[in-house]
PDB file of C-alpha atoms in Angstrom:
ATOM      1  CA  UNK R   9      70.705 241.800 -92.578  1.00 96.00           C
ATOM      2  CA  UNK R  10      71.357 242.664 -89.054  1.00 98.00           C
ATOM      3  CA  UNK R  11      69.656 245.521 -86.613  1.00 98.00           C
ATOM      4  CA  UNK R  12      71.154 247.505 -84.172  1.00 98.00           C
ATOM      5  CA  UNK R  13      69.111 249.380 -81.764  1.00 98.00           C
ATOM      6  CA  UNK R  14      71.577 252.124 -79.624  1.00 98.00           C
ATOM      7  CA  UNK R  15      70.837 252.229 -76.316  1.00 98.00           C
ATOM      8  CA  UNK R  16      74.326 252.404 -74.603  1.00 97.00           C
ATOM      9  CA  UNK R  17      74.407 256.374 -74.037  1.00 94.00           C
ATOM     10  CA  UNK R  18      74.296 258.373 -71.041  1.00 93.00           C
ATOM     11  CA  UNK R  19      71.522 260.859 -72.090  1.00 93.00           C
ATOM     12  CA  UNK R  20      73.087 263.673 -70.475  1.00 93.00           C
ATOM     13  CA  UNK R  21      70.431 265.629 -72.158  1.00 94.00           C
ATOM     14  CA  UNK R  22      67.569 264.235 -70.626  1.00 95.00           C
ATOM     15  CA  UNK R  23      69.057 265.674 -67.206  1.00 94.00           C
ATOM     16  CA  UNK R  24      67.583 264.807 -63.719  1.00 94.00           C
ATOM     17  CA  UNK R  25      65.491 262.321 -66.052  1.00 95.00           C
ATOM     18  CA  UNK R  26      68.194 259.616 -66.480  1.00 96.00           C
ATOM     19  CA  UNK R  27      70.052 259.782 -63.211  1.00 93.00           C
ATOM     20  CA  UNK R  28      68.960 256.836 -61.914  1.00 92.00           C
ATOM     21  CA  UNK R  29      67.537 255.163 -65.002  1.00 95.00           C
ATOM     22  CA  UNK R  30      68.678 255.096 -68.882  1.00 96.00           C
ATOM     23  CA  UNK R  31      66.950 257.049 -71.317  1.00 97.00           C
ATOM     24  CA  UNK R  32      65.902 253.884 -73.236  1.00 97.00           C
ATOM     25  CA  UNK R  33      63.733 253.484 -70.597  1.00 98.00           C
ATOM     26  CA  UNK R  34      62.094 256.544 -70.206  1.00 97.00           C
ATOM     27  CA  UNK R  35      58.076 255.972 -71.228  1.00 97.00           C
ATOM     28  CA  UNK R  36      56.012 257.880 -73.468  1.00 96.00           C
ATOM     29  CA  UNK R  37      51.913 256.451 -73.240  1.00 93.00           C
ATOM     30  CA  UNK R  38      53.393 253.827 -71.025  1.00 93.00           C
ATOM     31  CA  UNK R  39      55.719 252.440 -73.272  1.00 96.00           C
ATOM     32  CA  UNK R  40      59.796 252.352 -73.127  1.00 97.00           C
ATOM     33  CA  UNK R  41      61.751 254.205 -75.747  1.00 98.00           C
ATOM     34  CA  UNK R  42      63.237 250.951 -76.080  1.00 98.00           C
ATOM     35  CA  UNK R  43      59.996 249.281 -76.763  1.00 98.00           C
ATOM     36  CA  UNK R  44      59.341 251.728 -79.669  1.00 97.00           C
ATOM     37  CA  UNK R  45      62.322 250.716 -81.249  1.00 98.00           C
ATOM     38  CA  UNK R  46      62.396 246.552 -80.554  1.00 98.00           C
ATOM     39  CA  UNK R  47      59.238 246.794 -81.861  1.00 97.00           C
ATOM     40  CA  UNK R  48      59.425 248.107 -84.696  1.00 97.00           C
ATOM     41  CA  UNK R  49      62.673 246.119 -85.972  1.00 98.00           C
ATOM     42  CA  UNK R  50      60.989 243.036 -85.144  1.00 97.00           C
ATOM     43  CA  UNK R  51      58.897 243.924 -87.433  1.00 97.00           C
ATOM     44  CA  UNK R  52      62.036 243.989 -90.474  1.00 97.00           C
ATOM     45  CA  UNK R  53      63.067 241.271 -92.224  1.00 94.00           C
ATOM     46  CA  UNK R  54      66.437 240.213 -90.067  1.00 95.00           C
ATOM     47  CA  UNK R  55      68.977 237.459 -88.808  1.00 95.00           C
ATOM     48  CA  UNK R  56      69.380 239.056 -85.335  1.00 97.00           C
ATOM     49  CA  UNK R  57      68.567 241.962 -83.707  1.00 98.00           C
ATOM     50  CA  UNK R  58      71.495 243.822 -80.889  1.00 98.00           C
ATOM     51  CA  UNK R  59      71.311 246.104 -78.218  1.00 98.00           C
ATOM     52  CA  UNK R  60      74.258 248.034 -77.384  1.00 98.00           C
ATOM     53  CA  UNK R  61      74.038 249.008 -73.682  1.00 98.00           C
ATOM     54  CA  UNK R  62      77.002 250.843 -71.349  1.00 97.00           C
ATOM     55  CA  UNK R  63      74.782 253.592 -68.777  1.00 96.00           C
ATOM     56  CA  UNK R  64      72.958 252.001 -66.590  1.00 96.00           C
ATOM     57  CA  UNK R  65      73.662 248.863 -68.125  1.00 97.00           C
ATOM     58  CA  UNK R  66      72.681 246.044 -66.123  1.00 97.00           C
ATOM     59  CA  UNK R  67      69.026 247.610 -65.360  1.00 97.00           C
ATOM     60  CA  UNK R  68      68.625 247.768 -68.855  1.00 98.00           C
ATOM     61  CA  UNK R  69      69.969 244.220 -69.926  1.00 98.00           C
ATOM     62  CA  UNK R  70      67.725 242.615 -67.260  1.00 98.00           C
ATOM     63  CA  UNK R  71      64.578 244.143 -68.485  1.00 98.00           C
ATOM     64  CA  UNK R  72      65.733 243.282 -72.212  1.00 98.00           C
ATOM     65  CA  UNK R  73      66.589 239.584 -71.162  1.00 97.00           C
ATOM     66  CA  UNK R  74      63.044 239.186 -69.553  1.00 97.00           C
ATOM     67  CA  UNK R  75      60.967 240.801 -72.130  1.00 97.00           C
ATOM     68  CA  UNK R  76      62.752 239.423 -75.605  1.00 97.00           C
ATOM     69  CA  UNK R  77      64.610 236.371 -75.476  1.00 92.00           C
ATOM     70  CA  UNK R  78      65.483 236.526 -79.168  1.00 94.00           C
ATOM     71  CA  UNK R  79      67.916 240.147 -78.670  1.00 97.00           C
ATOM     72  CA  UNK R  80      71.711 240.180 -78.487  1.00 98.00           C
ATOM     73  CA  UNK R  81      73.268 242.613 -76.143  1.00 98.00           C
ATOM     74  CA  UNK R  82      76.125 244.259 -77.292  1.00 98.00           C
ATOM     75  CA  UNK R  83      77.600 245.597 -74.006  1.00 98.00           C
ATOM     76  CA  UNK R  84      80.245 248.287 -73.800  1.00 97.00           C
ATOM     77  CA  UNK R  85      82.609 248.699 -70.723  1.00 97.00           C
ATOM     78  CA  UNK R  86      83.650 251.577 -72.273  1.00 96.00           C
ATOM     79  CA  UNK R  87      81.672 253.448 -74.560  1.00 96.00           C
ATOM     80  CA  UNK R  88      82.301 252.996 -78.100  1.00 97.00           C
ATOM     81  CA  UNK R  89      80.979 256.404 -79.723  1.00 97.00           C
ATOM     82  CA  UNK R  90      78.293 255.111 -82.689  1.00 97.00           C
ATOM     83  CA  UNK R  91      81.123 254.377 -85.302  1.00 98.00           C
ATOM     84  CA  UNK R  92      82.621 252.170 -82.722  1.00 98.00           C
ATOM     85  CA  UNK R  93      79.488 250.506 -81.771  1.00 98.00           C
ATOM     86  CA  UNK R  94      77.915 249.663 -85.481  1.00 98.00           C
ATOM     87  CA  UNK R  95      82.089 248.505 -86.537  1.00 98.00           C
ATOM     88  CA  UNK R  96      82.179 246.275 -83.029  1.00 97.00           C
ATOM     89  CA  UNK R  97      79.032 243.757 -84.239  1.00 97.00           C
ATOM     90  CA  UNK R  98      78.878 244.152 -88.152  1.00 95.00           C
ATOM     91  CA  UNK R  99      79.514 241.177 -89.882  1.00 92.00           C
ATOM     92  CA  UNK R 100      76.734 241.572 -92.207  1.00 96.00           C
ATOM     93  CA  UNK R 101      74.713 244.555 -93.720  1.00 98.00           C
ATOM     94  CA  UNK R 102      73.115 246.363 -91.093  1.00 98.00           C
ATOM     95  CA  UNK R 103      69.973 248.561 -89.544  1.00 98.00           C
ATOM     96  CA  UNK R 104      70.853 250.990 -87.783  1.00 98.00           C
ATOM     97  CA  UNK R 105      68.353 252.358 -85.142  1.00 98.00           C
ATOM     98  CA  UNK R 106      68.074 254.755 -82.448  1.00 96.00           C
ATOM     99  CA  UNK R 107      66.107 255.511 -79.262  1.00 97.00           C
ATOM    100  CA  UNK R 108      65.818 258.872 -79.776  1.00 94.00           C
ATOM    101  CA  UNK R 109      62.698 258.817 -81.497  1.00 95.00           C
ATOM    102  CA  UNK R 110      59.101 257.774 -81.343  1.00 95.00           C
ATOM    103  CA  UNK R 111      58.715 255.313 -83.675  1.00 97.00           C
ATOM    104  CA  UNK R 112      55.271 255.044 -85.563  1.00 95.00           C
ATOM    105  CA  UNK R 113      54.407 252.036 -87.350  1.00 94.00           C
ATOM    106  CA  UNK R 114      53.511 253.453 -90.554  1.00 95.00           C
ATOM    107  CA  UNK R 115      57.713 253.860 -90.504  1.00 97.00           C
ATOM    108  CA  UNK R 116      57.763 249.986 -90.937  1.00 98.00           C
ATOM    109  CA  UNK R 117      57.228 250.316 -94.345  1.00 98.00           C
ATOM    110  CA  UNK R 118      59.368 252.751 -95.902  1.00 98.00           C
ATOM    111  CA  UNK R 119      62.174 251.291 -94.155  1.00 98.00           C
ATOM    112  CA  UNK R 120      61.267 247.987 -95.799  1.00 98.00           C
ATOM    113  CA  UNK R 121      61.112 250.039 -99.132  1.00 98.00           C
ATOM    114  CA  UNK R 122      64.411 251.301 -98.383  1.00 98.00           C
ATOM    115  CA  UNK R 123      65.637 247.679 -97.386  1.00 98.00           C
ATOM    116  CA  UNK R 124      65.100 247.215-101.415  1.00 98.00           C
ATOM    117  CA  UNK R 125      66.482 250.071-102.496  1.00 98.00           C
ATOM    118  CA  UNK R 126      69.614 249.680-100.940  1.00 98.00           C
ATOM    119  CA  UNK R 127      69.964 246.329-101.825  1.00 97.00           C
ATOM    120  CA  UNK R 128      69.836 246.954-105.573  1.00 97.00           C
ATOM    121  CA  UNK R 129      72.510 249.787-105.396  1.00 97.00           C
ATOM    122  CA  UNK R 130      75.256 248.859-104.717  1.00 95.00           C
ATOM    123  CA  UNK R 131      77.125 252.127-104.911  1.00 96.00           C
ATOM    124  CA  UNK R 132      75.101 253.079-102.033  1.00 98.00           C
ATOM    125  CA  UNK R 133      77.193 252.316 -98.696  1.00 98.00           C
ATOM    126  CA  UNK R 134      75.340 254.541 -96.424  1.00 98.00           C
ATOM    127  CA  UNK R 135      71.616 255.285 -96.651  1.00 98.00           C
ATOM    128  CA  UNK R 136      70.297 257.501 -93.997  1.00 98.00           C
ATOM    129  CA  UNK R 137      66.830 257.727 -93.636  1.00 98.00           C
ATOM    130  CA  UNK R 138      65.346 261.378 -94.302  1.00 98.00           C
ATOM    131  CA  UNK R 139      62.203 263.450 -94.290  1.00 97.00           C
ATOM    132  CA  UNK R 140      62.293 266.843 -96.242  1.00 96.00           C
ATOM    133  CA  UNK R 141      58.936 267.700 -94.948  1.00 93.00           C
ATOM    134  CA  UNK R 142      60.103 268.302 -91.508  1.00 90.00           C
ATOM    135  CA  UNK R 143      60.030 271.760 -89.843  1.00 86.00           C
ATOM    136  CA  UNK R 144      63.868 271.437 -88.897  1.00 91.00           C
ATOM    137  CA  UNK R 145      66.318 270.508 -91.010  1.00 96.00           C
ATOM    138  CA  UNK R 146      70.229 269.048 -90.681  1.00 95.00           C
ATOM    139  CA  UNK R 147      71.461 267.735 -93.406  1.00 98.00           C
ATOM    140  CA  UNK R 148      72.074 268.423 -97.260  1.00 97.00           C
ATOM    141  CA  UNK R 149      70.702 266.087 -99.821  1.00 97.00           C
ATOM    142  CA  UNK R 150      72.344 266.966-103.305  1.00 95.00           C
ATOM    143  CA  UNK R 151      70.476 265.750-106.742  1.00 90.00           C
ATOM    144  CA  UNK R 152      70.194 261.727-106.868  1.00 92.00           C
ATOM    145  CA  UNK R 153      69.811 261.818-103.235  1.00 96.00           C
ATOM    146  CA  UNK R 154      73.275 262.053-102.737  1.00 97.00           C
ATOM    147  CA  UNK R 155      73.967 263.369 -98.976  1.00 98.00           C
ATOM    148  CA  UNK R 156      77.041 265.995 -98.425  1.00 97.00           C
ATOM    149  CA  UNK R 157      78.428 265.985 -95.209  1.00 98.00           C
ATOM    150  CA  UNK R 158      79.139 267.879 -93.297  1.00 97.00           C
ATOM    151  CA  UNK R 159      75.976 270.396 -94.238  1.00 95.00           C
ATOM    152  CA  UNK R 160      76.412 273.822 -94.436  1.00 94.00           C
ATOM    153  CA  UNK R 161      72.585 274.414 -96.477  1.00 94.00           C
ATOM    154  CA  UNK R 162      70.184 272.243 -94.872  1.00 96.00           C
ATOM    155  CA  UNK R 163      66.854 270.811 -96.710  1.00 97.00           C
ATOM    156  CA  UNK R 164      66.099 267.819 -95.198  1.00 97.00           C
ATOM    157  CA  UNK R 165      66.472 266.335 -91.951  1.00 96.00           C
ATOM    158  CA  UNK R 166      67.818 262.344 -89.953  1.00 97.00           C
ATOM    159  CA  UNK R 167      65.386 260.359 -89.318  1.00 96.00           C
ATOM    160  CA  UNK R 168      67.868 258.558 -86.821  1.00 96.00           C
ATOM    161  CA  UNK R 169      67.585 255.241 -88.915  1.00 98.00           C
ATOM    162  CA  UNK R 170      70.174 254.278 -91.345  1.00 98.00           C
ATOM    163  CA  UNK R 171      71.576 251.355 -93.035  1.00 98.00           C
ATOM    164  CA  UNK R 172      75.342 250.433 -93.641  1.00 98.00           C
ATOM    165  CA  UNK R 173      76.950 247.966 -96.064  1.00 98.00           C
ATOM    166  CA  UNK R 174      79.076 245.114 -94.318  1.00 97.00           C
ATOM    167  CA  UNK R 175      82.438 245.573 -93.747  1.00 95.00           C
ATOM    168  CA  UNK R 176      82.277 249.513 -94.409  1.00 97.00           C
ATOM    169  CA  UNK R 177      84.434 250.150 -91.161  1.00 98.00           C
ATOM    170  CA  UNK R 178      87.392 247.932 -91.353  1.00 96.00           C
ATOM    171  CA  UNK R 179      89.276 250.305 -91.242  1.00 96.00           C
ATOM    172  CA  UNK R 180      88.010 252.789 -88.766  1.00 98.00           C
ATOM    173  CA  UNK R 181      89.017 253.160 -85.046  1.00 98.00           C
ATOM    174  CA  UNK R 182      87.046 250.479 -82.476  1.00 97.00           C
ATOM    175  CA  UNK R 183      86.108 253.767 -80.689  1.00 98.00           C
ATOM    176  CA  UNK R 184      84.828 256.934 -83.262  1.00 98.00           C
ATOM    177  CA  UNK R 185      81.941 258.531 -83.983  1.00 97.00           C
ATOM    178  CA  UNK R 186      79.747 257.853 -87.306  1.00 97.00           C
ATOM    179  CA  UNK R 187      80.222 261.567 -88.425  1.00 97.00           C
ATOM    180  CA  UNK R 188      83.804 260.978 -89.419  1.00 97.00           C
ATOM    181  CA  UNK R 189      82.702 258.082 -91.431  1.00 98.00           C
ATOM    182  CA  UNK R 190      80.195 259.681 -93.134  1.00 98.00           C
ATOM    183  CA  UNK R 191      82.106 262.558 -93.779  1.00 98.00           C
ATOM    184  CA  UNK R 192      84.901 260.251 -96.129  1.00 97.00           C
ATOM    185  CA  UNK R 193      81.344 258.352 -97.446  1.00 98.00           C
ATOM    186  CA  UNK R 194      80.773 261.648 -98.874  1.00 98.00           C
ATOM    187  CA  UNK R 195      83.693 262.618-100.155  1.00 97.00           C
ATOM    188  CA  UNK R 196      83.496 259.217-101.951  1.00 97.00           C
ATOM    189  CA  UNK R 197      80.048 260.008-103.092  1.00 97.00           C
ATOM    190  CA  UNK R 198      78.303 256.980-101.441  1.00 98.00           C
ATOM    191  CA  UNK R 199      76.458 258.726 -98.768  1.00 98.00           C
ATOM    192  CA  UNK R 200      72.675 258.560 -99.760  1.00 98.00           C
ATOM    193  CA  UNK R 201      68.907 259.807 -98.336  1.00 98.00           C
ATOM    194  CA  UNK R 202      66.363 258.033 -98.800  1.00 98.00           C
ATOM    195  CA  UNK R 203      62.855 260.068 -98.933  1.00 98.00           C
ATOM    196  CA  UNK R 204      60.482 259.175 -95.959  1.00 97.00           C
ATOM    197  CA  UNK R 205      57.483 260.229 -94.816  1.00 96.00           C
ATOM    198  CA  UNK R 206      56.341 259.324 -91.278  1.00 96.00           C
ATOM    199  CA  UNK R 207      56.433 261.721 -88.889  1.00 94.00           C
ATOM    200  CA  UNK R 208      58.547 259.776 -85.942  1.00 95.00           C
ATOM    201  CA  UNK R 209      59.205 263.056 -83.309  1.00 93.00           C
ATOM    202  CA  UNK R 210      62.392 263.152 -81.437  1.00 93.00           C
ATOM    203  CA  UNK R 211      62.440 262.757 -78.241  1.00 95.00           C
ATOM    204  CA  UNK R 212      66.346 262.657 -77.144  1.00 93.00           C
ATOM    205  CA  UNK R 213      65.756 266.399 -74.649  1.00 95.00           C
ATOM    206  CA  UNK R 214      64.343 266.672 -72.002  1.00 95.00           C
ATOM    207  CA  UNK R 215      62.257 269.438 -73.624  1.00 94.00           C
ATOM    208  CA  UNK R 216      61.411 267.460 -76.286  1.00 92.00           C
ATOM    209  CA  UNK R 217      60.371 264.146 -74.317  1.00 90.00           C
ATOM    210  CA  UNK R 218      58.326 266.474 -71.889  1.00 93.00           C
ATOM    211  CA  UNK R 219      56.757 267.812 -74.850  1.00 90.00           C
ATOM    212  CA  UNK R 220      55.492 264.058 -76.186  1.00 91.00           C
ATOM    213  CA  UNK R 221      54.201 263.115 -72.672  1.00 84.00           C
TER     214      UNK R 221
END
């Protein structure tokens, strides 16, 4: 299995925060967003481990070049939308992680327990990490854990870590966003939560990344 960490957007919604600097790099306690997240998939079972990088791109593959020899970067002239992104290195079964949240250790884990359980089904092409303990909810998770999407009742919510089965987007676009996948993964009835625990906050507005200083 492979791991991508996102990194490549603009963060419009960080505002002033990110004009000079991508939001990956923002700190919270001193450390990077991006540190949160390399951390914690080198911490996961994996062949490699990618970057994707496009805003600010160069500051951010110099600092990932001097701190962790063993990442891939996955640059983006233009930007690829998630879909694109995940499609553009998949060649295996694959993490998916973003750099939108604050990642807590105790994650490591349950996405190792997920690792397993996604392995042994096989009907299961999308498993999205979910927590229906959360205070704010976004997606729909049906009995068996099956997800529908898109959600009109919400009772559970993204954890913004997700795993996709190789070769799952073939046939997609090189530039799309992941929604319109998982809105045929769905209708096909592979689209799957998996039950999670750990509280990892997101931090991807400025509000909210103000909030966890």
């Amino acid at each position: 299995m492979n791991i991508l960490v996102l990194a490549a957007g603009y963060g419009n919604r960080m505002d002033d925060l990110t004009k000079n600097i991508p939001k990956p790099m923002l700190k919270i306690n001193q450390k990077m967003l991006i540190d949160y997240a390399i951390e914690i998939a080198q911490k996961i079972s994996h062949q490699r481990i990618f970057v994707n990088t496009h805003y600010q791109n160069q500051i951010l593959e110099s600092y990932i070049k001097e701190n962790y020899l063993d990442i891939l970067i996955s640059h983006e002239p233009n930007i690829l939308g998630t879909g694109g992104a995940i499609k553009k290195i998949q060649n295996d079964d694959l993490l998916i992680l973003n750099t939108d949240n604050l990642w807590q250790e105790t994650f490591v884990n349950e996405i190792k327990e997920s690792i397993n359980f996604f392995n042994e089904n096989e009907n299961v092409e999308n498993l999205l990490l979910v927590n229906s303990n959360s205070e704010i909810f976004d997606l729909d998770m049906k009995n068996k854990n099956i997800i529908n999407f898109p959600s009109i009742n919400h009772n559970t919510r993204f954890q913004g870590c997700h795993l996709i089965r190789n070769k799952s987007l073939n046939h997609y676009p090189d530039i799309f966003n992941i929604q319109d996948y998982w809105i045929n993964c769905s209708i096909e009835g592979k689209l799957y939560g998996y039950e999670t625990f750990s509280v990892n906050p997101h931090v991807g507005t400025k509000e909210l990344y103000l909030k966890n200083q």
